[in-house]
XYZ file of C-alpha atoms in Angstrom:
185
model
C -127.033 -0.762 49.519
C -129.082 -3.824 48.406
C -128.316 -7.005 46.531
C -127.518 -7.047 42.809
C -128.447 -9.920 40.515
C -127.980 -11.005 36.895
C -130.188 -13.688 35.313
C -129.929 -15.667 32.112
C -133.277 -17.267 31.268
C -133.994 -19.980 28.686
C -137.167 -18.964 26.839
C -137.649 -22.194 24.819
C -137.172 -25.085 27.261
C -140.044 -26.647 29.114
C -139.971 -28.130 32.603
C -139.278 -31.583 31.213
C -135.960 -30.377 29.711
C -135.063 -27.811 32.391
C -133.386 -30.198 34.813
C -131.179 -31.770 32.101
C -130.212 -28.405 30.706
C -129.542 -26.920 34.127
C -127.327 -29.885 35.011
C -125.378 -29.440 31.756
C -124.804 -25.730 32.470
C -123.775 -26.308 36.100
C -121.411 -29.116 35.078
C -119.886 -26.776 32.455
C -119.491 -23.935 34.902
C -117.933 -26.277 37.524
C -115.544 -27.696 34.855
C -114.530 -24.145 33.954
C -114.040 -23.281 37.682
C -116.658 -20.518 37.598
C -118.778 -22.069 40.362
C -118.334 -24.909 42.824
C -120.377 -28.139 42.548
C -121.489 -28.273 46.170
C -124.474 -26.205 47.115
C -124.373 -23.935 50.138
C -126.437 -21.054 51.599
C -124.825 -18.500 49.290
C -127.983 -17.063 47.719
C -129.715 -14.132 49.534
C -133.063 -15.360 50.896
C -133.149 -18.398 48.601
C -132.434 -22.050 48.490
C -128.890 -23.326 48.483
C -126.829 -22.268 45.470
C -123.432 -22.713 43.930
C -120.708 -20.508 45.447
C -118.140 -18.819 43.177
C -115.348 -21.176 42.060
C -111.605 -20.557 41.900
C -111.907 -19.104 38.341
C -115.062 -16.964 38.792
C -113.224 -14.165 36.976
C -113.700 -16.073 33.705
C -117.303 -15.010 33.789
C -116.861 -11.261 34.398
C -115.381 -8.193 32.807
C -111.807 -7.229 33.539
C -112.773 -3.983 35.321
C -114.152 -5.635 38.491
C -113.123 -4.183 41.775
C -114.749 -6.680 44.150
C -115.114 -10.455 44.148
C -118.545 -12.060 44.039
C -119.977 -12.170 47.569
C -122.777 -14.667 46.823
C -123.533 -17.548 44.445
C -125.545 -18.902 41.594
C -129.180 -19.894 42.071
C -130.492 -22.356 39.474
C -134.268 -22.343 38.773
C -135.692 -25.404 36.986
C -139.378 -24.683 37.366
C -141.337 -22.170 35.326
C -140.410 -18.778 36.753
C -141.257 -15.223 35.941
C -138.112 -13.095 36.375
C -138.055 -9.319 36.785
C -135.252 -6.787 36.913
C -136.454 -5.368 40.248
C -139.234 -3.537 42.003
C -140.387 -1.440 39.061
C -142.777 -2.752 36.411
C -142.337 -2.008 32.721
C -144.293 0.870 31.246
C -144.900 -0.801 27.892
C -144.893 -4.210 26.183
C -143.375 -4.532 22.680
C -144.913 -6.985 20.242
C -142.272 -9.201 18.559
C -144.451 -9.559 15.482
C -145.167 -5.896 14.601
C -142.856 -4.021 17.031
C -145.761 -1.917 18.354
C -145.214 -0.606 21.835
C -148.337 -0.962 23.996
C -148.501 1.182 27.171
C -149.281 -1.007 30.133
C -152.205 0.787 31.681
C -154.674 -0.980 33.985
C -156.552 -2.875 31.205
C -153.337 -4.056 29.530
C -151.820 -5.154 32.862
C -154.962 -7.111 33.603
C -154.510 -9.038 30.295
C -150.820 -9.570 30.996
C -151.520 -10.617 34.572
C -154.096 -13.149 33.405
C -151.555 -14.565 30.943
C -148.867 -14.686 33.645
C -151.119 -16.756 35.920
C -152.054 -19.120 33.053
C -148.429 -19.491 31.971
C -147.395 -20.208 35.582
C -150.110 -22.926 35.848
C -149.756 -24.529 32.424
C -146.539 -23.354 30.735
C -148.404 -21.735 27.849
C -150.233 -18.429 27.526
C -150.642 -15.731 24.912
C -151.496 -12.053 24.908
C -153.213 -10.535 21.918
C -151.343 -7.512 20.474
C -153.675 -4.537 20.365
C -151.934 -3.266 17.219
C -151.716 -6.331 14.915
C -154.191 -8.664 16.715
C -151.701 -11.562 16.741
C -151.803 -13.907 19.773
C -148.247 -13.713 21.014
C -146.840 -16.205 23.519
C -146.089 -14.522 26.804
C -142.319 -15.385 26.741
C -141.983 -13.768 23.300
C -142.945 -10.258 24.410
C -140.251 -7.729 25.181
C -140.611 -4.978 27.799
C -139.308 -1.453 28.093
C -137.484 0.006 31.147
C -137.856 -2.961 33.567
C -137.582 -6.194 31.617
C -139.426 -9.387 32.413
C -138.643 -12.909 31.264
C -140.694 -16.071 31.567
C -138.925 -19.399 31.299
C -136.951 -22.276 32.710
C -134.230 -22.886 33.482
C -132.961 -19.623 34.854
C -129.456 -18.928 36.150
C -129.403 -16.179 38.752
C -125.973 -14.797 39.776
C -126.146 -12.837 43.029
C -123.697 -9.998 43.817
C -121.253 -10.743 41.005
C -119.384 -8.193 38.877
C -120.927 -7.734 35.446
C -121.076 -10.949 33.418
C -119.408 -10.567 30.026
C -121.191 -11.070 26.737
C -118.778 -13.891 25.923
C -119.614 -15.686 29.144
C -123.306 -15.276 28.567
C -122.840 -16.671 25.075
C -120.912 -19.694 26.427
C -123.696 -20.384 28.955
C -126.365 -19.973 26.283
C -124.384 -22.371 24.001
C -125.030 -25.116 26.550
C -128.824 -24.669 26.174
C -129.357 -26.502 22.866
C -129.428 -23.253 20.843
C -132.455 -21.916 22.769
C -133.273 -18.242 22.898
C -132.273 -16.583 26.131
C -132.817 -13.285 27.880
C -130.351 -11.507 30.146
C -131.785 -9.457 33.024
C -130.059 -7.587 35.771
C -131.371 -5.653 38.723
C -131.025 -4.679 42.357
C -133.310 -5.222 45.297
């Protein structure tokens, strides 16, 4: 069966802004009744999170058949998010739109950038097609998306979040670019 998750990741904030932005988002979701303010053990295998609130349905599509069984995990440190166990087969350059297959050599370059980004908050990968040095969070990925940023808002075992809800949450993030990922583990 497994656990299902949906994540909205801020690509533009840094760790200095992540706490403030995360607090603003949580306060907005609490005011709307989507989640509760108190944190409990409602996130599978993770730290305490925010359980669903009395109006959780304001975040999801109308065709849900089950209520959320778990809560919201809020990540305020640099985090690499993935949609699950599979890795993407290609990286897509945001500058030239070239799709680069992620064979061993390419994954080695991406892996090196991931470690550097995790340590410092900044890393770039050179596009093999246009030779531009592209910041790691700016790349897009086929099949199994990745996202690198903070804060990240991870909803566990909720019905599908609507586009309108995702836009409201993103609106609380100072106009930053965001990525939406979903997956199952």
